[in-house]
Short mmCIF file of C-alpha atoms (C1' of nucleotides) in Angstrom, two decimals:
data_model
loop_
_atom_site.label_atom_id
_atom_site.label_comp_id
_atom_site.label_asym_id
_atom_site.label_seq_id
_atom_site.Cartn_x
_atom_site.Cartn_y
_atom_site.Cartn_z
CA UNK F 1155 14.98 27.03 -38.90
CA UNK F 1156 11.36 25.76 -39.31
CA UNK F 1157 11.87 23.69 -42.26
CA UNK F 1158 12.66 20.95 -40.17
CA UNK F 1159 9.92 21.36 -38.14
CA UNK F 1160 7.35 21.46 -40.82
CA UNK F 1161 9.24 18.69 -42.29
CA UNK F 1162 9.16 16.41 -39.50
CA UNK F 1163 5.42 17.78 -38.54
CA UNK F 1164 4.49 16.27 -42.02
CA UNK F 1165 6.15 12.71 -41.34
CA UNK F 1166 4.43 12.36 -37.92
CA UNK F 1167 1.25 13.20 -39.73
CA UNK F 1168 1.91 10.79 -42.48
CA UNK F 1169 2.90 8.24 -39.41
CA UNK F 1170 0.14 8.79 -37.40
CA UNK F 1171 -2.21 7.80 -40.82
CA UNK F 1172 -0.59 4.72 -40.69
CA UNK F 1173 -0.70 3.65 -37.63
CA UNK F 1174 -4.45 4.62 -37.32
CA UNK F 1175 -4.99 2.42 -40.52
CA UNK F 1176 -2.94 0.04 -38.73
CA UNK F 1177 -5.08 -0.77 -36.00
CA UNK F 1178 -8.35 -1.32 -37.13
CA UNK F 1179 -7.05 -3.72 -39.98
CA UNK F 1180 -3.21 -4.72 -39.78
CA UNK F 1181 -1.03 -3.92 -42.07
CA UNK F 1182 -2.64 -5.45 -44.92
CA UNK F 1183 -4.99 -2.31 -44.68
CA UNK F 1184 -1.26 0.13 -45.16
CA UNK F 1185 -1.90 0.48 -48.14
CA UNK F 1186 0.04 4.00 -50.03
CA UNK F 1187 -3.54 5.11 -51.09
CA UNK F 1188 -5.42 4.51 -48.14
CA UNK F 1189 -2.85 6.11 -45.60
CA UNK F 1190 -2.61 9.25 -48.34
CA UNK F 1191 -6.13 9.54 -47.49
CA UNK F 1192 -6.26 9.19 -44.41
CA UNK F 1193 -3.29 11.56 -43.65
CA UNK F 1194 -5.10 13.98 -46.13
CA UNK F 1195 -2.10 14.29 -48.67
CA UNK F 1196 -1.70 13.11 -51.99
CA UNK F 1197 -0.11 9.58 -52.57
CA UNK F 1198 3.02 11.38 -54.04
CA UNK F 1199 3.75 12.91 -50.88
CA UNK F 1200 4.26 9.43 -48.75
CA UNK F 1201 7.27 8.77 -51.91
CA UNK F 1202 8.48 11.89 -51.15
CA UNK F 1203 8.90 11.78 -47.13
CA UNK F 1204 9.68 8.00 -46.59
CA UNK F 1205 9.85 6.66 -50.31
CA UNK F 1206 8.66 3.05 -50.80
CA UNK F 1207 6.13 1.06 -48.91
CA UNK F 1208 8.40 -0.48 -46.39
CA UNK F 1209 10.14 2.27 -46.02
CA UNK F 1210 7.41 3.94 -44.91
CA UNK F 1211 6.40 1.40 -42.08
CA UNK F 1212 9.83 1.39 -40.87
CA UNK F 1213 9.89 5.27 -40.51
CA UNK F 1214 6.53 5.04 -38.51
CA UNK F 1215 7.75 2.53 -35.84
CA UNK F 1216 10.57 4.79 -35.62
CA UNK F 1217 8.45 7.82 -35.12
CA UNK F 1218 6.65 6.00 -32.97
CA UNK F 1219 9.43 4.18 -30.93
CA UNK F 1220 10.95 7.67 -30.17
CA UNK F 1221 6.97 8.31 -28.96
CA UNK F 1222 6.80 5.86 -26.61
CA UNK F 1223 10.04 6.78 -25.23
CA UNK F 1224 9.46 10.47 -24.58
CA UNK F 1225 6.38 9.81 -23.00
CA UNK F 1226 7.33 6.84 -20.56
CA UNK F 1227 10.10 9.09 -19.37
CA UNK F 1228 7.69 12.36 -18.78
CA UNK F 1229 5.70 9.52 -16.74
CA UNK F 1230 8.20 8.33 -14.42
CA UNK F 1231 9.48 12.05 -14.25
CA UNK F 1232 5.86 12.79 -13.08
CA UNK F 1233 6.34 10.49 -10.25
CA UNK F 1234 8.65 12.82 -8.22
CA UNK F 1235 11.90 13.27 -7.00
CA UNK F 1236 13.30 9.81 -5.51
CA UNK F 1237 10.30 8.01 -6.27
CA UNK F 1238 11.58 5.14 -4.63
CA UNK F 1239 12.51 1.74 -6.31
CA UNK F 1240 8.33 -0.04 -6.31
CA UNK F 1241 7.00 3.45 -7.62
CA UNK F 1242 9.29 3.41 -10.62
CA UNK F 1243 8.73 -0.90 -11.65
CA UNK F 1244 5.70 -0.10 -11.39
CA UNK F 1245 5.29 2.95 -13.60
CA UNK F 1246 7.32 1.10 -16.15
CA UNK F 1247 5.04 -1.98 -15.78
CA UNK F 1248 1.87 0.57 -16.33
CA UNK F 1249 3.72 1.97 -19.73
CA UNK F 1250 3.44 -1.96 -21.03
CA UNK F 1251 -0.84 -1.30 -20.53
CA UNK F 1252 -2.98 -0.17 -22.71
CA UNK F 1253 -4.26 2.64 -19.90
CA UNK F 1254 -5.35 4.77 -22.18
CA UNK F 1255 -5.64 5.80 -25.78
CA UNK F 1256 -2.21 6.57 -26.70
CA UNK F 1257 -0.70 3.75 -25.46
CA UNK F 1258 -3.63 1.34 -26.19
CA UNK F 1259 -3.12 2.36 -29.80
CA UNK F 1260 0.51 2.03 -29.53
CA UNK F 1261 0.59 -1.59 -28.77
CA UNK F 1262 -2.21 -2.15 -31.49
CA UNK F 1263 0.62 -0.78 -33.61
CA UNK F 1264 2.84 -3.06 -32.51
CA UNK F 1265 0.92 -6.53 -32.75
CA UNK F 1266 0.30 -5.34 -36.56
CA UNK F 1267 4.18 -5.10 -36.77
CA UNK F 1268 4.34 -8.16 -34.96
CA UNK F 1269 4.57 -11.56 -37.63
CA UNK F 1270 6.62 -8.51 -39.78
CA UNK F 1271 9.85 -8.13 -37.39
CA UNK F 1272 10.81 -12.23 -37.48
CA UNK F 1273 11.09 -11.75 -41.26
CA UNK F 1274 12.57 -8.01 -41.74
CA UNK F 1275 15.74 -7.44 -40.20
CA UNK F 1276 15.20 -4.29 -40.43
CA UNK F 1277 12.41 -3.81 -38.50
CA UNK F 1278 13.89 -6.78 -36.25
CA UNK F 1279 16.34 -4.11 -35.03
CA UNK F 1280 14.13 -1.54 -34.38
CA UNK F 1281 12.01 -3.28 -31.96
CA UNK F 1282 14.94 -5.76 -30.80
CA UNK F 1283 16.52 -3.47 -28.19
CA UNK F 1284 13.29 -2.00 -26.42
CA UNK F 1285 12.32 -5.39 -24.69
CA UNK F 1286 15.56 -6.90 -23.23
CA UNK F 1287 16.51 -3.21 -22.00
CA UNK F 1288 13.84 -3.17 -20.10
CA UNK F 1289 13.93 -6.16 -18.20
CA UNK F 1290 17.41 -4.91 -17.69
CA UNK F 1291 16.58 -1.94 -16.46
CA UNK F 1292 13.62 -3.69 -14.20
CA UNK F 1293 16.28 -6.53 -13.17
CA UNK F 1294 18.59 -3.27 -11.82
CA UNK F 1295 15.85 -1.77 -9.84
CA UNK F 1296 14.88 -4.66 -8.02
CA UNK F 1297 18.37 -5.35 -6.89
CA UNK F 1298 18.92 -2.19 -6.13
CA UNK F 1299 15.40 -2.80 -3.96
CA UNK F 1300 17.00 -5.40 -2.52
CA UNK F 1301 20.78 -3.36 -1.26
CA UNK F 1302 18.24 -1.08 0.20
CA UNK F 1303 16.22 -3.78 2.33
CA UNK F 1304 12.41 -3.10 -0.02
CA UNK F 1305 13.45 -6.35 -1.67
CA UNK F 1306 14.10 -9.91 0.27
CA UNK F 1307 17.63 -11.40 -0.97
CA UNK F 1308 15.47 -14.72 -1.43
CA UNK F 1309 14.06 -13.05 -4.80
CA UNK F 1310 16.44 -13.84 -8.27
CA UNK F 1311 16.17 -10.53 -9.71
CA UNK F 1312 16.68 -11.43 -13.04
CA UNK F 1313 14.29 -13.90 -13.34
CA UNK F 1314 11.15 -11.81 -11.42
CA UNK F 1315 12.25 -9.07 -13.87
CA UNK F 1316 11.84 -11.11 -16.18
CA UNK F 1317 8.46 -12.28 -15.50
CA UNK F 1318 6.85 -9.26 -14.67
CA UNK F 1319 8.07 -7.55 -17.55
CA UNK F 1320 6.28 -10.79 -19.40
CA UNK F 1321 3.14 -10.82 -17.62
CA UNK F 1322 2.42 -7.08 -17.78
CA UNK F 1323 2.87 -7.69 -21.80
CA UNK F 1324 0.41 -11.01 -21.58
CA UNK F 1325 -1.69 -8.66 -19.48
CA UNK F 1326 -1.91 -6.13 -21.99
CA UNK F 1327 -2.49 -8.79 -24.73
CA UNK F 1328 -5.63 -9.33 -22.40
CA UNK F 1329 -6.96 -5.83 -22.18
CA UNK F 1330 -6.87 -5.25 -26.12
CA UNK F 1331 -8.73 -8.42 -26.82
CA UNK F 1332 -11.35 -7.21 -23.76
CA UNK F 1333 -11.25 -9.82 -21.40
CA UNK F 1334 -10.24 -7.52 -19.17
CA UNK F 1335 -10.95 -3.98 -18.12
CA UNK F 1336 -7.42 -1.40 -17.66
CA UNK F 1337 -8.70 -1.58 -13.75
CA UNK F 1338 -8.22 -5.17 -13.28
CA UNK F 1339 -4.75 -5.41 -15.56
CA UNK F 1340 -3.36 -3.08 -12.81
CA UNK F 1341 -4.40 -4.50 -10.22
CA UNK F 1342 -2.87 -7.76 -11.33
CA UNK F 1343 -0.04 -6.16 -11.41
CA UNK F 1344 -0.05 -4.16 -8.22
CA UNK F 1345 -0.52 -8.07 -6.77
CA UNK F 1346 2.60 -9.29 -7.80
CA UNK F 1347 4.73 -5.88 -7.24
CA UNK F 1348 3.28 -5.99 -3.57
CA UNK F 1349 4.43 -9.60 -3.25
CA UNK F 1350 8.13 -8.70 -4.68
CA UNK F 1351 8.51 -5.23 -2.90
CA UNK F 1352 7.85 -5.61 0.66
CA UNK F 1353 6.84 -2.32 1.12
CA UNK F 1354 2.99 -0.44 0.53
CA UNK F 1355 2.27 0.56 -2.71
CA UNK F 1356 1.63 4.31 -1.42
CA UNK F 1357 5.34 5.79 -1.33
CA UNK E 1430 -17.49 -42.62 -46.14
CA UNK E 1431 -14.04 -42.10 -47.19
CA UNK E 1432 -15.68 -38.75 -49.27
CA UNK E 1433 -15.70 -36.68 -45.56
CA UNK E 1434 -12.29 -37.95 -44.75
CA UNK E 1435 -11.18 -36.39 -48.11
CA UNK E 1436 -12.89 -33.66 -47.74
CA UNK E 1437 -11.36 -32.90 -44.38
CA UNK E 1438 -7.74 -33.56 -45.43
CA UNK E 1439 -8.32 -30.87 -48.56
CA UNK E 1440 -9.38 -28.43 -46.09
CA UNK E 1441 -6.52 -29.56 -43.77
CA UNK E 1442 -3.79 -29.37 -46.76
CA UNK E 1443 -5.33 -25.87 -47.75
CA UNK E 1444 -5.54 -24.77 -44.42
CA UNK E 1445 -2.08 -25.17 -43.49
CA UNK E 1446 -0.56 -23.71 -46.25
CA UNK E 1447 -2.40 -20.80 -45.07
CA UNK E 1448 -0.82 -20.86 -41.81
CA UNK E 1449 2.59 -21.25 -43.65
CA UNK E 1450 2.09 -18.10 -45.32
CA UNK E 1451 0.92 -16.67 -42.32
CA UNK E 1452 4.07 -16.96 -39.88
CA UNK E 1453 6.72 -15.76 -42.94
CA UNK E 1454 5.10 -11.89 -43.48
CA UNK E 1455 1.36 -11.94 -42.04
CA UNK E 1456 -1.78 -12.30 -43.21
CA UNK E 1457 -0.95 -9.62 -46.04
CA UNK E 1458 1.42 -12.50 -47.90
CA UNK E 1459 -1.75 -14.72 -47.41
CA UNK E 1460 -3.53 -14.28 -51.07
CA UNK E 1461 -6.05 -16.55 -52.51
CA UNK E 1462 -3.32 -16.97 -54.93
CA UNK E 1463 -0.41 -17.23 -52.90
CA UNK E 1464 -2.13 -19.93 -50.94
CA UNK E 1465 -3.18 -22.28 -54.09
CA UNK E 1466 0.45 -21.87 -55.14
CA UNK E 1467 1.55 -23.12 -51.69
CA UNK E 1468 -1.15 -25.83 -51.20
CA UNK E 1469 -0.28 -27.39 -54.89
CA UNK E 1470 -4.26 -27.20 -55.78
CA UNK E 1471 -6.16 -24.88 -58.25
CA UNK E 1472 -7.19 -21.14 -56.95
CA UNK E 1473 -10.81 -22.42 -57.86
CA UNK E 1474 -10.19 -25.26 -55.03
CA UNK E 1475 -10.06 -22.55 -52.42
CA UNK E 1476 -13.21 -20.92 -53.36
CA UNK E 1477 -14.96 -24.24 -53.20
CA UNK E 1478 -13.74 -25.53 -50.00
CA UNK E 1479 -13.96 -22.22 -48.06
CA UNK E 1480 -15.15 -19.94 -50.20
CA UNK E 1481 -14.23 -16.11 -49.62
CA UNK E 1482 -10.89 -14.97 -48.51
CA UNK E 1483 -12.48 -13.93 -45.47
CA UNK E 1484 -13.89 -17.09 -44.52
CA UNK E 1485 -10.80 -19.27 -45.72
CA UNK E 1486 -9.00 -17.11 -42.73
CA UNK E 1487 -11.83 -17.97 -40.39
CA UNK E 1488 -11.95 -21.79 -41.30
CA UNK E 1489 -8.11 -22.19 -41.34
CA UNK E 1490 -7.91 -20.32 -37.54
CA UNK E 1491 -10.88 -22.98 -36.97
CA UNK E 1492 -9.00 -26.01 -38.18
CA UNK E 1493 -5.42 -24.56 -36.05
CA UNK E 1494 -8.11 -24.17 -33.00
CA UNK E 1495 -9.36 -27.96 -33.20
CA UNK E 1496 -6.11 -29.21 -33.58
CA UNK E 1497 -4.27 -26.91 -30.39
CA UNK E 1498 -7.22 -28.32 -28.31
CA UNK E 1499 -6.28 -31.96 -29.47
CA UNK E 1500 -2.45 -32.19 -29.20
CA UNK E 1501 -3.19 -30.18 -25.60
CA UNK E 1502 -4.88 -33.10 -24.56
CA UNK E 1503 -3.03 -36.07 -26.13
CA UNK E 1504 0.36 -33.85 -24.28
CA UNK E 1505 -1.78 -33.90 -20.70
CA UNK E 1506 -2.47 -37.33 -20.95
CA UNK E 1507 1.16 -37.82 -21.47
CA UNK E 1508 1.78 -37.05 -18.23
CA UNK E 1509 0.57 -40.61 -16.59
CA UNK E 1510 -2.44 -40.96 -14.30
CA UNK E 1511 -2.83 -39.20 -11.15
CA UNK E 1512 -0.09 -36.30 -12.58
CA UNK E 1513 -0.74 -33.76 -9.41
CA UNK E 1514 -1.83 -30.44 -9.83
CA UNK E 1515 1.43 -28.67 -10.15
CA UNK E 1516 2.52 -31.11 -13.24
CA UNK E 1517 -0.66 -30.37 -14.98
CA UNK E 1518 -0.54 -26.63 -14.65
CA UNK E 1519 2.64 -27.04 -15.91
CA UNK E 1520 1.64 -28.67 -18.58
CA UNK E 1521 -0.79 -26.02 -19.42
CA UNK E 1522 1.72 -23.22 -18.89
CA UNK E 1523 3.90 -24.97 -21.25
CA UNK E 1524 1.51 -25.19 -24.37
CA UNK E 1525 1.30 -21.61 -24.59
CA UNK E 1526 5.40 -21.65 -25.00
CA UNK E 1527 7.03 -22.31 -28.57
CA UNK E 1528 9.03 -25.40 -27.36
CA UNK E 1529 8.35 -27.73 -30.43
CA UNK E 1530 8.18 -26.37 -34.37
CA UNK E 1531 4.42 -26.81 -34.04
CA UNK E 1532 3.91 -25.15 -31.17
CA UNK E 1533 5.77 -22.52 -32.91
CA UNK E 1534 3.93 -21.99 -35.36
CA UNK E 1535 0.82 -21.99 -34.01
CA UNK E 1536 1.68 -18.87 -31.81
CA UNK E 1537 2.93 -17.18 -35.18
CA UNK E 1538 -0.13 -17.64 -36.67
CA UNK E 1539 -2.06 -16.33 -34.01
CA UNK E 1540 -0.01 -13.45 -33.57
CA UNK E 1541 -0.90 -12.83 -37.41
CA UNK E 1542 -4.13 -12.73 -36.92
CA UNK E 1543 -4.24 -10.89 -33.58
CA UNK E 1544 -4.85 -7.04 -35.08
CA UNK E 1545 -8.08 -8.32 -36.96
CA UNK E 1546 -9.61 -10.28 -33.74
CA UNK E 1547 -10.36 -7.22 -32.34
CA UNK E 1548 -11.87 -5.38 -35.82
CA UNK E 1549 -13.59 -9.00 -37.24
CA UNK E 1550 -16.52 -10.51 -35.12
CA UNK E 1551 -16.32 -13.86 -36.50
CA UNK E 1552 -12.95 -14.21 -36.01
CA UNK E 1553 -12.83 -12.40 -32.64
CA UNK E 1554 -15.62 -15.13 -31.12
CA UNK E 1555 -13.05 -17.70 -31.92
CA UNK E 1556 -10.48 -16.65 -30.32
CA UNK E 1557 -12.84 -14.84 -26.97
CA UNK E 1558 -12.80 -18.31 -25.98
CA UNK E 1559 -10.02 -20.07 -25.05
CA UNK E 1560 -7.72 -17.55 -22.99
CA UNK E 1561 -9.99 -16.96 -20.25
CA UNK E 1562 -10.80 -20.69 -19.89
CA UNK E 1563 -7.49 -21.39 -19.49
CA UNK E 1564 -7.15 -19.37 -16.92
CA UNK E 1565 -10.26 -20.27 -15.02
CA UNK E 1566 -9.02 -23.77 -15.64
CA UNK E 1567 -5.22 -22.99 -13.71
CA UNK E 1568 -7.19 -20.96 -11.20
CA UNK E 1569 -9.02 -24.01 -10.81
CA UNK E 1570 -6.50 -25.99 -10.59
CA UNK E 1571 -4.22 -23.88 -8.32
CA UNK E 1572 -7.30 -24.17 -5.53
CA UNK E 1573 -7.32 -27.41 -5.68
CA UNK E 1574 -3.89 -27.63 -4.80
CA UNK E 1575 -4.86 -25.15 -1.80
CA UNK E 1576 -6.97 -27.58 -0.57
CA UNK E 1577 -4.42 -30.88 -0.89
CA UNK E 1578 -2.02 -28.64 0.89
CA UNK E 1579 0.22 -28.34 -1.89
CA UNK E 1580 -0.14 -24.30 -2.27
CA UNK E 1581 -0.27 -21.87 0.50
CA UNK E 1582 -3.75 -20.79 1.59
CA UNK E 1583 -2.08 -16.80 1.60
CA UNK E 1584 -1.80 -16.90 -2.20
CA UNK E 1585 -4.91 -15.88 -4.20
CA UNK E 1586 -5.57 -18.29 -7.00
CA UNK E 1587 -7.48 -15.75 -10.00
CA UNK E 1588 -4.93 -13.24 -9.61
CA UNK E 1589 -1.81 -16.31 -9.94
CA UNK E 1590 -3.55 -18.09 -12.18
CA UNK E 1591 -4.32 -14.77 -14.36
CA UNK E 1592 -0.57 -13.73 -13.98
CA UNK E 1593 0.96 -16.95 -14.56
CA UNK E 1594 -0.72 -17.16 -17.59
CA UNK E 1595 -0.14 -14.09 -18.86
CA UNK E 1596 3.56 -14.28 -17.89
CA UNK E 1597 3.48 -17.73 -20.07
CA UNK E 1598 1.99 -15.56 -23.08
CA UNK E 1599 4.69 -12.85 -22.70
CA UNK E 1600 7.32 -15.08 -22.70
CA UNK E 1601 6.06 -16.88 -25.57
CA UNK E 1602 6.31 -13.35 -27.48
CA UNK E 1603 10.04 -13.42 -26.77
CA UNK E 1604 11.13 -16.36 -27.84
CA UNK E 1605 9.43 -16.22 -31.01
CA UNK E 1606 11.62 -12.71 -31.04
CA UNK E 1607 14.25 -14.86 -30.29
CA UNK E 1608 15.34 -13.03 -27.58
CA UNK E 1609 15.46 -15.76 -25.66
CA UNK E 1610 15.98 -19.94 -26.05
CA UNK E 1611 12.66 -22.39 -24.96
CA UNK E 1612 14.70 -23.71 -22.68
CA UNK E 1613 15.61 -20.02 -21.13
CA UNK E 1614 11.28 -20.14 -20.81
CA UNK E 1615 10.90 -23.34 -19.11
CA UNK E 1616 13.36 -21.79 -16.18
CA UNK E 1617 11.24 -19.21 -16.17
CA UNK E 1618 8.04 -20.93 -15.74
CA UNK E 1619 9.64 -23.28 -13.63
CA UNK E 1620 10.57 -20.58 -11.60
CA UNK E 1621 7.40 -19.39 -10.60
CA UNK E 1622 5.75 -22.49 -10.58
CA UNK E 1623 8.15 -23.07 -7.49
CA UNK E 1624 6.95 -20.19 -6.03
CA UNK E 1625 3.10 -21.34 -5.57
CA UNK E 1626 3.52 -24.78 -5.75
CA UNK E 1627 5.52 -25.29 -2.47
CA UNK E 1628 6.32 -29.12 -3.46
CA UNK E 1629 9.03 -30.20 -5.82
CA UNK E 1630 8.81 -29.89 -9.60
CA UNK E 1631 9.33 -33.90 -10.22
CA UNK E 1632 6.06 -35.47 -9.86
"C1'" DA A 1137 17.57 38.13 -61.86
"C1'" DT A 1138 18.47 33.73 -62.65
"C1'" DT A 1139 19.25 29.22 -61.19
"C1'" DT A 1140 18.86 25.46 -58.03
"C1'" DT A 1141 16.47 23.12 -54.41
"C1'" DT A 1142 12.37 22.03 -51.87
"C1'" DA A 1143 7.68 20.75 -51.58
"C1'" DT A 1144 3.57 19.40 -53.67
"C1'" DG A 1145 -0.17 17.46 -57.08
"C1'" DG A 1146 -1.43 14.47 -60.80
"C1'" DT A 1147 -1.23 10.58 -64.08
"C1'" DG A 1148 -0.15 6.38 -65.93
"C1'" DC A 1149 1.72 1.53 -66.16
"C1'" DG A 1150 2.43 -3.21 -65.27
"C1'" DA A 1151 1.34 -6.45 -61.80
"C1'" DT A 1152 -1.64 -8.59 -58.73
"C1'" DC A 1153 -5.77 -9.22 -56.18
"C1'" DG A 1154 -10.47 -11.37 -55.08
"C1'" DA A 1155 -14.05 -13.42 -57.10
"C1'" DA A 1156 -17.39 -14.71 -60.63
"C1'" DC A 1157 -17.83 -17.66 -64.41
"C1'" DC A 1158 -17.30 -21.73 -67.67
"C1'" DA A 1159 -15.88 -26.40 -68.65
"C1'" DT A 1160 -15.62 -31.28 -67.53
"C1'" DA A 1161 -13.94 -35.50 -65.58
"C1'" DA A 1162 -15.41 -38.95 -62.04
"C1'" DC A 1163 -18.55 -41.04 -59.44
"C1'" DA A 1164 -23.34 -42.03 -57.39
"C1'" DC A 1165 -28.03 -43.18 -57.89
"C1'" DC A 1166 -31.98 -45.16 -59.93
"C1'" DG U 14 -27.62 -46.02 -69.35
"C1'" DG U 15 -28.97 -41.80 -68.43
"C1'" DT U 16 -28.65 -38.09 -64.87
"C1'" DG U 17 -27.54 -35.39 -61.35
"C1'" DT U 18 -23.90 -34.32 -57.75
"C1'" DT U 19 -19.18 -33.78 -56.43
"C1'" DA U 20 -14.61 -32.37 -57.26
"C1'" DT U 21 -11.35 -30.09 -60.02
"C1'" DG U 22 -8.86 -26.87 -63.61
"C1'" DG U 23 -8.78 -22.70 -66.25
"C1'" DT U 24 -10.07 -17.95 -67.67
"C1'" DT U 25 -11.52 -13.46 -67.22
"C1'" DC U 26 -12.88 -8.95 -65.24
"C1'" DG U 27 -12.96 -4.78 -62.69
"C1'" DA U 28 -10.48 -2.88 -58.89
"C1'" DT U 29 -6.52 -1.87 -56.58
"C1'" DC U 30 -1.71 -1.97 -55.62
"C1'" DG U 31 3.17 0.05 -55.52
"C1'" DC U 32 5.68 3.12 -57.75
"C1'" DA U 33 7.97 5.61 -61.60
"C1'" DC U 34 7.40 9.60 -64.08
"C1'" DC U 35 6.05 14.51 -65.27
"C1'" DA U 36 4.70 19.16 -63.98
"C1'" DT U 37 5.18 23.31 -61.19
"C1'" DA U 38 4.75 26.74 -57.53
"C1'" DA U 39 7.40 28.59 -53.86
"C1'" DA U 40 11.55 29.48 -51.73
"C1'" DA U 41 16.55 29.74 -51.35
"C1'" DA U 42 20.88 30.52 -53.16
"C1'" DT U 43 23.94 32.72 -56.19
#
DNA sequence: ATTTTTATGGTGCGATCGAACCATAACACC
DNA sequence: GGTGTTATGGTTCGATCGCACCATAAAAAT
């Protein structure tokens, strides 16, 4: 059946219009017009694949939720078979880094969402769940670092999870504004990883 | 000259119902309109105290700028003479968390603005500023504590002070989210404060 | 072959936006 | 007591916004 295909090939390129509009001005510049430009479609088309204007900018964070997924786990499945507990924290630290276009633009995506999920519930729920599973799922490695002697026991898990997951977001915060190059955010990074996990960074 | 004193508070009273606006749905719900409705004063009032839209955003991030700097201080000075270094980078840490309504708020309204500091010059020289001074001023604060043999001499000072701060700015993103209590982000801080700051947290 | 559904473009309407413009009290200065 | 300057309210205009509505070609279903 291709007519889901073309259908949902025409909703990423309505979604990727928005989010391009999205980071050079916020979401002030989302405008139905603008993004039917941009996605080169007429304005009609936007009612007719995601209907009204908030509609619209929740289907794009979903599209590009589902993105961001996908891709961080084709990264980490890049990193081998039993990658070891540091290689994986850290290639879920990296996804938080703008390290390159994609997910530089991403997270510009997401600060213009920002202000919007404390007042939409619905868009609260969307991006709810991503954070707090992954300082879950960093808090799991670590101890699991720590049954398998890379971790000390002296560590709280939950609370260096915690923080790292936090700091690699501050850190990104950082590179967008361009106080800091993608070179120097990782090696922050690699600092503190190298002072949780005993072991070399090199698996 | 009670005529500058008025004119100040104007701008003040205009200024914050801008940031009002601001922290419910971004700077999109922030209309020239909207504002004047909020403030109690004319639409004409706006244009004559700041003039364009664009530069009532700039001079109300200006006015929330002054007045972070000033509360900063009046909280440091809070902490008594002679406060040791690892009260007063806590101190610093804990400005960047939402622990009081203002504090709050301030962080929303930054966050509203964040998307256009990178595409608006004016705006983006304001807020250039302050990050990386903090930093430099934790980094110099954590050396000094190297050298009163309150923090290890193995720990390297830009890279804690750069990740503390960060970590502080991530964590700020998730309580506003309210995925997690201020008092769940003073452990955390706490926490890691411990870490490089080998004496006790009371002063 | 006809009828329904899907996919697309265009147009128009009421509301709102930013900003320029006009009017005028209140006060200052000489 | 004129005479500017400051401080304020109101009005209006062209542009733009979100969106409802209408038309229709292509495809699918019957």
């Amino acid at each position: 059946m291709p007519r889901q295909v073309d259908h949902d090939q025409r909703r990423r390129q309505i979604a990727e219009a928005v989010w391009r509009l999205a980071t050079c001005g916020g979401l002030e510049d989302v405008t139905l017009r603008q993004v039917a430009a941009e996605a080169g479609v007429s304005a009609r088309l936007l009612q007719y694949y995601f209907g009204t204007r908030d509609q619209l900018l929740l289907g794009a964070l979903e599209i590009l939720n589902d993105d961001a997924e996908r891709r961080a786990r084709e990264r980490l499945a890049m990193l081998g078979e039993a990658p070891g507990m540091h290689a994986v924290v850290r290639g879920v630290l990296l996804e938080l880094l703008p390290l390159d276009a994609e997910r530089r633009n991403r997270h510009l995506v997401y600060a213009a969402y920002f202000v919007r999920f404390l007042a939409d519930p619905a868009l609260a729920e969307v991006a709810r769940a991503a954070p707090h599973a992954l300082e879950n799922l960093v808090a799991g490695l670590i101890a699991q670092g720590q049954e398998l002697g890379q971790v000390s026991r002296d560590i709280d898990a939950a609370a260096e999870a915690a923080f790292l997951v936090a700091g690699a977001d501050g850190i990104q915060a950082t590179v967008l504004l361009g106080q800091r190059t993608p070179e120097e955010a990782v090696v922050l990074v690699d600092h503190q990883l190298a002072r949780v996990f005993t072991a070399a960074i090199g698996g």
